[in-house]
XYZ file of C-alpha atoms in Angstrom:
522
model
C -18.102 2.410 -22.796
C -15.931 -0.389 -21.397
C -12.167 -0.300 -21.932
C -10.090 -3.472 -21.869
C -6.368 -3.946 -21.561
C -4.333 -3.571 -24.782
C -2.433 -6.682 -23.654
C -3.768 -10.191 -24.301
C -5.193 -12.012 -21.315
C -2.651 -14.023 -19.361
C -3.086 -17.462 -17.871
C -3.390 -17.351 -14.084
C -2.181 -20.582 -12.469
C -4.469 -22.179 -9.915
C -1.853 -22.332 -7.141
C -1.285 -20.944 -3.669
C 0.622 -17.692 -3.192
C 3.646 -19.320 -1.537
C 3.980 -21.973 -4.233
C 3.758 -19.292 -6.895
C 6.388 -16.888 -5.532
C 8.781 -19.778 -4.818
C 8.390 -21.355 -8.258
C 12.024 -20.566 -9.184
C 13.556 -21.106 -5.736
C 15.104 -24.515 -6.377
C 16.628 -23.495 -9.709
C 17.913 -20.186 -8.276
C 18.905 -21.629 -4.901
C 22.268 -19.813 -4.746
C 21.065 -16.470 -6.074
C 20.339 -13.587 -3.646
C 16.583 -13.145 -3.331
C 16.509 -10.379 -0.710
C 19.176 -7.982 0.535
C 18.884 -5.601 3.473
C 20.773 -2.564 2.156
C 21.288 -1.198 5.683
C 23.240 -4.201 6.997
C 24.202 -6.067 3.815
C 22.461 -9.220 5.100
C 21.043 -11.315 2.302
C 18.897 -14.386 1.795
C 19.384 -16.617 -1.208
C 16.375 -18.218 -2.831
C 17.398 -21.515 -1.244
C 17.672 -19.967 2.228
C 14.356 -18.208 1.752
C 12.551 -21.406 0.782
C 14.144 -23.335 3.657
C 13.257 -20.613 6.153
C 9.659 -20.553 4.977
C 9.340 -24.325 5.356
C 10.836 -24.261 8.849
C 8.717 -21.388 10.167
C 5.552 -22.890 8.653
C 6.285 -26.133 10.512
C 7.069 -24.244 13.717
C 3.834 -22.264 13.591
C 1.863 -25.443 12.910
C 3.533 -27.142 15.858
C 2.459 -24.231 18.078
C -1.172 -24.438 17.023
C -1.593 -22.364 13.870
C -4.345 -23.813 11.706
C -5.912 -23.015 8.369
C -7.728 -19.678 8.486
C -5.929 -18.427 11.602
C -4.657 -14.860 11.443
C -1.061 -13.792 12.105
C -0.163 -10.126 12.428
C 3.162 -8.874 11.058
C 4.138 -5.651 12.820
C 7.567 -4.854 11.391
C 9.514 -2.712 8.921
C 10.925 -4.087 5.671
C 13.430 -6.877 6.273
C 14.340 -10.152 4.514
C 12.753 -12.029 7.432
C 9.435 -10.328 6.642
C 9.206 -12.504 3.532
C 9.906 -15.665 5.549
C 7.130 -14.834 8.016
C 4.579 -13.857 5.370
C 4.994 -16.873 3.107
C 5.349 -19.303 6.018
C 1.920 -18.265 7.274
C 0.541 -18.439 3.738
C 1.936 -21.927 3.102
C 0.424 -23.185 6.364
C -3.007 -21.968 5.264
C -2.988 -18.955 7.567
C -3.854 -15.330 6.908
C -1.409 -12.434 7.339
C -2.711 -9.096 8.540
C -0.003 -6.536 7.794
C 0.402 -3.641 10.246
C 2.191 -0.328 9.851
C 5.089 -0.303 12.370
C 4.363 3.370 13.059
C 0.930 2.803 14.604
C 0.318 3.285 18.306
C -0.370 0.379 20.651
C -4.042 1.378 20.686
C -4.249 1.333 16.883
C -2.431 -2.002 16.746
C -4.777 -3.471 19.344
C -7.821 -2.468 17.288
C -6.497 -4.235 14.192
C -5.469 -7.354 16.097
C -8.864 -7.489 17.773
C -10.850 -6.893 14.580
C -8.869 -9.507 12.648
C -8.847 -11.907 15.647
C -5.116 -12.501 15.246
C -3.687 -15.509 17.142
C 0.025 -14.807 16.583
C 2.016 -11.598 16.173
C 5.412 -11.264 14.471
C 7.432 -8.160 15.313
C 10.967 -6.853 15.981
C 12.845 -6.256 19.253
C 12.399 -2.486 18.839
C 8.626 -2.871 18.607
C 8.199 -5.625 21.192
C 7.031 -3.383 24.045
C 4.305 -1.858 21.885
C 3.350 -5.301 20.591
C 2.997 -6.655 24.125
C 0.905 -3.675 25.163
C -1.440 -4.213 22.214
C -1.722 -8.011 22.324
C -5.052 -9.012 23.814
C -6.437 -12.340 24.910
C -6.653 -13.598 21.314
C -2.888 -13.325 20.637
C -1.406 -16.474 22.116
C 2.224 -15.838 21.165
C 4.548 -13.081 19.941
C 7.424 -14.035 17.631
C 10.420 -11.732 17.131
C 12.581 -11.202 14.046
C 15.902 -11.236 15.863
C 16.499 -11.854 19.559
C 14.606 -10.472 22.557
C 14.233 -11.704 26.114
C 10.974 -13.461 26.816
C 9.972 -13.975 23.176
C 10.659 -16.766 20.731
C 12.741 -15.769 17.708
C 11.707 -16.446 14.147
C 14.905 -18.446 13.604
C 14.226 -20.630 16.665
C 10.680 -21.191 15.475
C 12.070 -22.348 12.146
C 14.457 -24.796 13.803
C 11.733 -27.261 14.723
C 11.999 -30.923 13.780
C 8.273 -31.002 13.042
C 7.029 -31.859 9.592
C 5.993 -29.143 7.172
C 2.184 -29.056 7.119
C 0.342 -30.137 4.002
C -2.707 -27.888 3.895
C -5.294 -27.936 1.093
C -5.759 -24.389 -0.214
C -8.510 -23.169 -2.526
C -6.900 -20.165 -4.259
C -10.280 -18.720 -5.244
C -11.857 -18.846 -1.778
C -9.088 -18.775 0.822
C -7.941 -15.390 2.112
C -4.157 -15.087 2.476
C -3.478 -11.380 3.170
C -5.674 -9.062 5.239
C -4.429 -5.466 4.972
C -6.574 -2.687 6.395
C -7.945 0.093 4.225
C -10.552 2.803 4.600
C -11.841 2.077 1.101
C -13.465 5.211 -0.284
C -14.571 6.489 3.123
C -14.845 5.700 6.817
C -12.622 3.833 9.263
C -10.115 1.106 8.296
C -11.595 -2.253 7.322
C -9.969 -5.633 6.742
C -9.554 -6.275 2.998
C -9.819 -9.996 2.247
C -7.358 -10.799 -0.551
C -7.257 -14.394 -1.710
C -4.355 -16.438 -3.059
C -5.982 -16.054 -6.497
C -6.180 -12.243 -6.151
C -2.466 -11.860 -5.418
C -1.227 -14.469 -7.891
C -3.393 -12.877 -10.575
C -2.023 -9.405 -9.905
C 1.586 -10.582 -10.171
C 0.796 -12.249 -13.504
C -0.971 -9.103 -14.700
C 1.731 -6.620 -13.664
C 4.512 -8.863 -15.001
C 3.399 -8.029 -18.546
C 3.918 -4.226 -18.606
C 6.740 -4.593 -16.052
C 8.522 -7.441 -17.798
C 12.157 -8.038 -16.902
C 14.685 -10.850 -16.891
C 16.401 -12.538 -13.943
C 19.308 -10.075 -14.024
C 17.058 -7.374 -12.543
C 18.152 -5.844 -9.250
C 15.199 -3.926 -7.863
C 14.703 -1.600 -4.929
C 11.338 -1.521 -3.165
C 10.850 1.695 -1.200
C 7.171 1.082 -0.280
C 6.793 -0.814 3.005
C 5.711 -4.445 2.818
C 2.779 -3.810 5.169
C 1.281 -1.618 2.412
C -0.322 -3.530 -0.441
C 1.985 -1.730 -2.910
C 4.956 -3.175 -1.021
C 3.330 -6.620 -0.784
C 2.868 -6.671 -4.560
C 6.497 -5.676 -5.156
C 7.701 -8.455 -2.872
C 5.530 -11.013 -4.678
C 6.499 -9.646 -8.091
C 10.240 -9.708 -7.498
C 10.381 -13.219 -6.049
C 7.967 -14.741 -8.564
C 10.153 -13.400 -11.397
C 13.497 -14.445 -9.926
C 14.767 -10.904 -9.313
C 16.965 -9.686 -6.455
C 15.085 -7.288 -4.170
C 16.746 -4.657 -1.974
C 15.059 -3.228 1.108
C 15.645 -0.643 3.825
C 13.930 -0.818 7.229
C 13.490 2.964 7.182
C 13.814 5.227 4.171
C 16.276 8.061 4.033
C 17.441 9.606 0.780
C 21.203 9.205 1.299
C 20.928 5.490 2.155
C 18.610 4.935 -0.774
C 20.978 6.637 -3.220
C 23.973 4.753 -1.846
C 22.161 1.443 -2.310
C 21.176 2.343 -5.887
C 24.820 3.073 -6.635
C 26.577 0.274 -4.731
C 24.245 -2.564 -5.741
C 23.856 -1.341 -9.338
C 20.074 -1.280 -9.049
C 18.290 -1.515 -12.415
C 14.788 -0.469 -11.379
C 13.195 1.176 -8.355
C 9.617 1.317 -7.137
C 8.873 4.444 -5.146
C 6.214 6.883 -3.943
C 5.815 10.416 -5.429
C 7.857 12.242 -2.731
C 10.900 10.175 -3.752
C 10.507 11.239 -7.386
C 10.331 14.854 -6.192
C 13.542 14.393 -4.205
C 15.327 12.703 -7.107
C 14.392 15.605 -9.355
C 15.301 18.400 -6.941
C 17.726 17.456 -4.157
C 21.412 18.466 -4.678
C 22.636 15.289 -2.914
C 21.559 13.208 -5.929
C 24.424 14.620 -7.998
C 26.974 12.923 -5.734
C 25.959 9.373 -6.718
C 26.489 7.265 -9.823
C 23.015 6.073 -10.806
C 23.894 4.997 -14.336
C 22.619 1.424 -13.781
C 19.090 2.675 -13.065
C 16.918 2.154 -16.141
C 13.409 2.535 -14.810
C 11.445 4.049 -11.918
C 7.827 3.132 -11.158
C 5.862 5.543 -8.973
C 2.585 4.698 -7.275
C 0.386 5.941 -4.453
C -0.615 9.322 -5.910
C -0.513 10.923 -9.374
C 2.625 12.699 -10.604
C 2.719 15.859 -12.684
C 4.155 15.252 -16.175
C 6.557 18.201 -15.787
C 8.063 16.623 -12.666
C 8.340 13.271 -14.440
C 10.279 14.778 -17.342
C 12.546 16.733 -15.009
C 13.403 13.575 -13.082
C 14.001 11.625 -16.312
C 16.281 14.311 -17.698
C 18.333 14.430 -14.508
C 18.738 10.671 -14.035
C 18.717 9.497 -17.640
C 16.099 6.817 -16.963
C 12.385 6.378 -17.608
C 9.773 7.238 -14.987
C 6.333 5.623 -15.229
C 3.277 5.426 -13.005
C 0.881 2.794 -11.790
C -2.559 2.988 -10.255
C -4.547 0.816 -7.911
C -6.033 0.407 -4.473
C -5.808 -2.126 -1.676
C -9.159 -3.589 -2.703
C -7.635 -4.490 -6.108
C -4.510 -6.270 -4.816
C -3.603 -3.393 -5.791
C -2.745 -2.756 -9.467
C -5.381 -2.044 -12.105
C -3.355 0.237 -14.424
C 0.398 0.315 -15.080
C 2.521 2.229 -17.559
C 5.143 0.235 -19.421
C 8.741 1.566 -19.582
C 8.333 2.282 -23.290
C 9.393 5.924 -23.492
C 5.965 7.107 -24.729
C 6.368 10.821 -23.937
C 2.812 11.677 -24.974
C 1.421 9.542 -22.149
C 3.693 10.839 -19.372
C 0.840 12.223 -17.255
C -1.055 8.935 -17.440
C -0.969 5.984 -15.051
C -1.249 3.681 -18.045
C -3.858 1.356 -19.522
C -5.541 -1.573 -17.791
C -3.313 -4.487 -16.894
C -4.201 -7.782 -18.617
C -7.454 -9.573 -17.710
C -8.908 -6.253 -16.544
C -11.589 -3.925 -17.803
C -12.592 -0.463 -16.676
C -15.121 2.238 -17.347
C -15.820 5.815 -16.328
C -19.203 6.353 -14.728
C -21.116 9.541 -13.969
C -21.165 9.766 -10.196
C -24.795 10.932 -9.977
C -26.601 9.207 -12.831
C -24.526 6.028 -13.181
C -24.269 6.590 -16.948
C -21.182 5.216 -18.695
C -19.005 7.985 -20.140
C -16.731 8.118 -23.165
C -13.121 9.184 -23.790
C -12.242 12.599 -22.390
C -15.246 12.709 -20.049
C -14.628 12.894 -16.313
C -16.303 10.529 -13.883
C -15.679 7.801 -11.317
C -13.413 4.903 -12.292
C -14.920 1.421 -12.031
C -12.718 -1.653 -12.565
C -13.328 -5.385 -12.855
C -10.875 -8.285 -12.898
C -9.489 -11.288 -10.979
C -7.499 -8.997 -8.651
C -10.627 -7.467 -7.049
C -10.932 -8.419 -3.385
C -13.206 -11.053 -1.914
C -14.730 -8.342 0.301
C -14.317 -6.570 3.629
C -13.941 -8.751 6.723
C -17.286 -9.009 8.521
C -18.559 -5.939 6.652
C -21.087 -7.125 4.040
C -22.776 -3.703 3.892
C -19.480 -1.906 3.210
C -18.597 -4.561 0.615
C -21.910 -4.045 -1.170
C -21.292 -0.285 -1.294
C -17.986 -0.636 -3.151
C -18.518 -3.783 -5.295
C -21.552 -3.951 -7.568
C -23.536 -7.208 -7.993
C -21.849 -7.767 -11.373
C -18.339 -7.400 -9.942
C -17.389 -3.782 -10.644
C -15.164 -2.163 -8.001
C -16.048 1.488 -7.459
C -12.701 3.182 -6.847
C -13.890 6.607 -5.709
C -11.387 8.301 -8.046
C -12.334 11.037 -10.513
C -10.630 10.163 -13.805
C -10.814 10.333 -17.559
C -9.623 7.935 -20.250
C -8.175 8.920 -23.604
C -9.057 7.254 -26.906
C -6.357 4.621 -26.346
C -7.695 3.673 -22.918
C -4.883 5.375 -20.982
C -6.054 6.537 -17.579
C -5.543 10.061 -16.263
C -6.340 10.652 -12.590
C -8.041 14.016 -12.124
C -9.011 14.039 -8.451
C -10.502 11.893 -5.740
C -14.186 11.582 -5.028
C -13.299 9.506 -1.992
C -12.359 11.181 1.250
C -8.929 9.658 1.867
C -5.961 11.976 2.291
C -2.730 10.913 0.570
C 0.158 12.077 2.775
C 3.455 11.075 1.118
C 1.684 8.053 -0.347
C 0.160 7.013 2.996
C -3.612 6.776 3.291
C -5.130 8.872 6.070
C -8.840 8.551 6.854
C -10.419 11.891 7.874
C -13.071 10.114 9.935
C -10.392 8.577 12.137
C -8.818 11.957 12.949
C -12.205 13.564 13.479
C -13.097 10.865 15.984
C -9.902 11.619 17.947
C -10.517 15.380 17.908
C -14.049 14.924 19.189
C -12.727 13.216 22.323
C -11.013 16.485 23.356
C -13.145 18.302 25.943
C -12.753 21.647 24.164
C -13.951 20.405 20.742
C -17.605 20.692 19.774
C -17.267 19.700 16.121
C -14.507 18.871 13.657
C -13.820 18.120 10.006
C -10.561 16.978 8.414
C -9.675 17.462 4.745
C -6.588 17.326 2.514
C -4.600 20.542 2.286
C -2.196 20.952 -0.675
C 1.486 20.661 0.202
C 4.427 20.846 -2.202
C 6.546 18.196 -0.473
C 3.922 15.754 0.824
C 1.281 16.203 -1.871
C -1.400 16.605 0.778
C -1.439 17.029 4.540
C -4.360 16.542 6.944
C -5.927 19.847 7.959
C -8.583 20.080 10.648
C -11.369 22.609 10.945
C -12.524 22.752 14.556
C -15.458 24.349 16.356
C -14.683 24.967 20.042
C -16.964 24.576 23.045
C -14.390 26.174 25.355
C -11.006 27.869 24.877
C -8.100 25.941 23.346
C -5.380 26.587 20.762
C -4.453 25.057 17.441
C -1.091 23.920 18.816
C -2.730 22.176 21.776
C -5.211 20.328 19.557
C -2.535 19.280 17.055
C -0.422 17.897 19.913
C -3.459 16.078 21.357
C -4.037 14.210 18.103
C -0.322 13.533 17.563
C -0.134 11.705 20.892
C -2.881 9.300 19.819
C -2.135 8.360 16.204
C 0.754 7.134 14.056
C 3.141 9.919 12.969
C 2.006 9.936 9.343
C -1.616 10.497 10.419
C -0.912 13.651 12.426
C -2.970 16.768 11.795
C -0.427 19.168 10.263
C -2.648 22.232 10.041
C -5.641 23.326 12.090
C -8.083 26.191 11.746
C -10.577 27.190 14.413
C -13.902 28.099 12.839
C -17.462 28.961 13.840
C -19.210 26.230 11.850
C -18.566 23.041 9.879
C -20.494 23.035 6.568
C -22.967 20.147 6.509
C -25.762 18.789 4.360
C -29.373 18.756 5.589
C -28.797 15.151 6.683
C -25.819 16.189 8.815
C -23.045 14.884 6.549
C -19.857 16.978 6.451
C -19.550 18.816 3.135
C -15.844 18.155 2.716
C -15.859 19.387 -0.858
C -16.638 22.919 0.384
C -13.634 22.845 2.699
C -11.386 21.212 0.075
C -12.237 23.909 -2.476
C -11.499 26.558 0.137
C -8.064 25.006 0.748
C -7.248 24.807 -2.940
C -8.284 28.405 -3.496
C -6.059 29.500 -0.611
C -3.117 27.575 -2.092
C -3.446 29.554 -5.349
C -3.238 32.929 -3.614
C 0.342 34.315 -3.805
C 2.071 34.623 -0.453
């Protein structure tokens, strides 16, 4: 049984991403487009468009050509938008990188994507230099740093803005890295058409006028953050950012800037519902909160709504879908509070039995498959991995265990895929297992999600030893080699890792053990 969106299909313009998000820039030239809530620095739509043109010309002058990859290794900042859309308008491809990753992790992504330029900040410059290999010909800094060209200087060139023919359907514009449903991170090729389509789709259930002042908590390197950036600018909204999230700064910005809507991850909703500090701020302007990254319990949603006096809705997606496939509208439908909403326009979905492939009906649990113009072009240089997740007739297999009600509203039950969702971040077990297996004391290892009230899930390792070691030593070993959000938070030394006859780790056995332990009273 195939479910379609309750919304009519929308027209998707055949334009490049930069042209689309800047479609209102001339008319709104004096209006703030982006504001850094930490410093108060803002960019008007006119300044944003001028900065993008200048940096695009500067990159072209320094050798950037159509199809070349530029890494952006930086926290949220108004200049992030200038860098991203400048590369896009010059026909380049942006690979977005989490600023928390280690130099080794950064180097792997730069090497795999074959990045020629890298944009970063003064604080991250040392790590960027350590990671830059022979492919990266130049590092550009947002701000000022000795020995590196600044983004503003790059944009001050007298060179002409390049005129590059772009095929929105075929040309990749953003290359985030995702583990998909399993395995190590892979480059997700998202085209201009994918991203423009997703903004058009999400703009229907998330409709708003140009008076909206929105706060984007998710980082721009994450596809959720990329979508919010595109969505806000394409609709003429004012978007607030913070380079690093902390609750007090977030609440102060909501109050002082009279924010009307906020896009967050589940831990922020938990904090808004529970933390005493919230009572000290006037949040009366806030009408709507959208949460994404992991499912929220309906009881928590209602508690947060009652405390703040605004609506809380959810969305669902994955990097491979640009990312949104389902979004709840801010319509106050209490009966659907536990749902992530129906399909966005131009999208269809179905629930499929994981073993037989049979299509299931309302109320039956199975794997979610989706199809629409937002589905990725494929994984970079990974045709086999692409074929495993996208069927020949265009269905994207999400790896999520779900059910749909009679109205086509989606309820996320669990994940069939192996990814761990730590505070909305994706953590690939295989990556942590590979690190553990480099320790001389480790004979075997498996990593699974362990329930956690604050984070949702934390990575827990089960380790078989070949010689003496301790849990604390092994946790510290991994922490020194991965980004902070990927750290193993719990570790249990065991005699054996459960495996199938073919040698595959039976994670479900370990996951069920963790869930059972979480239900036992302390």
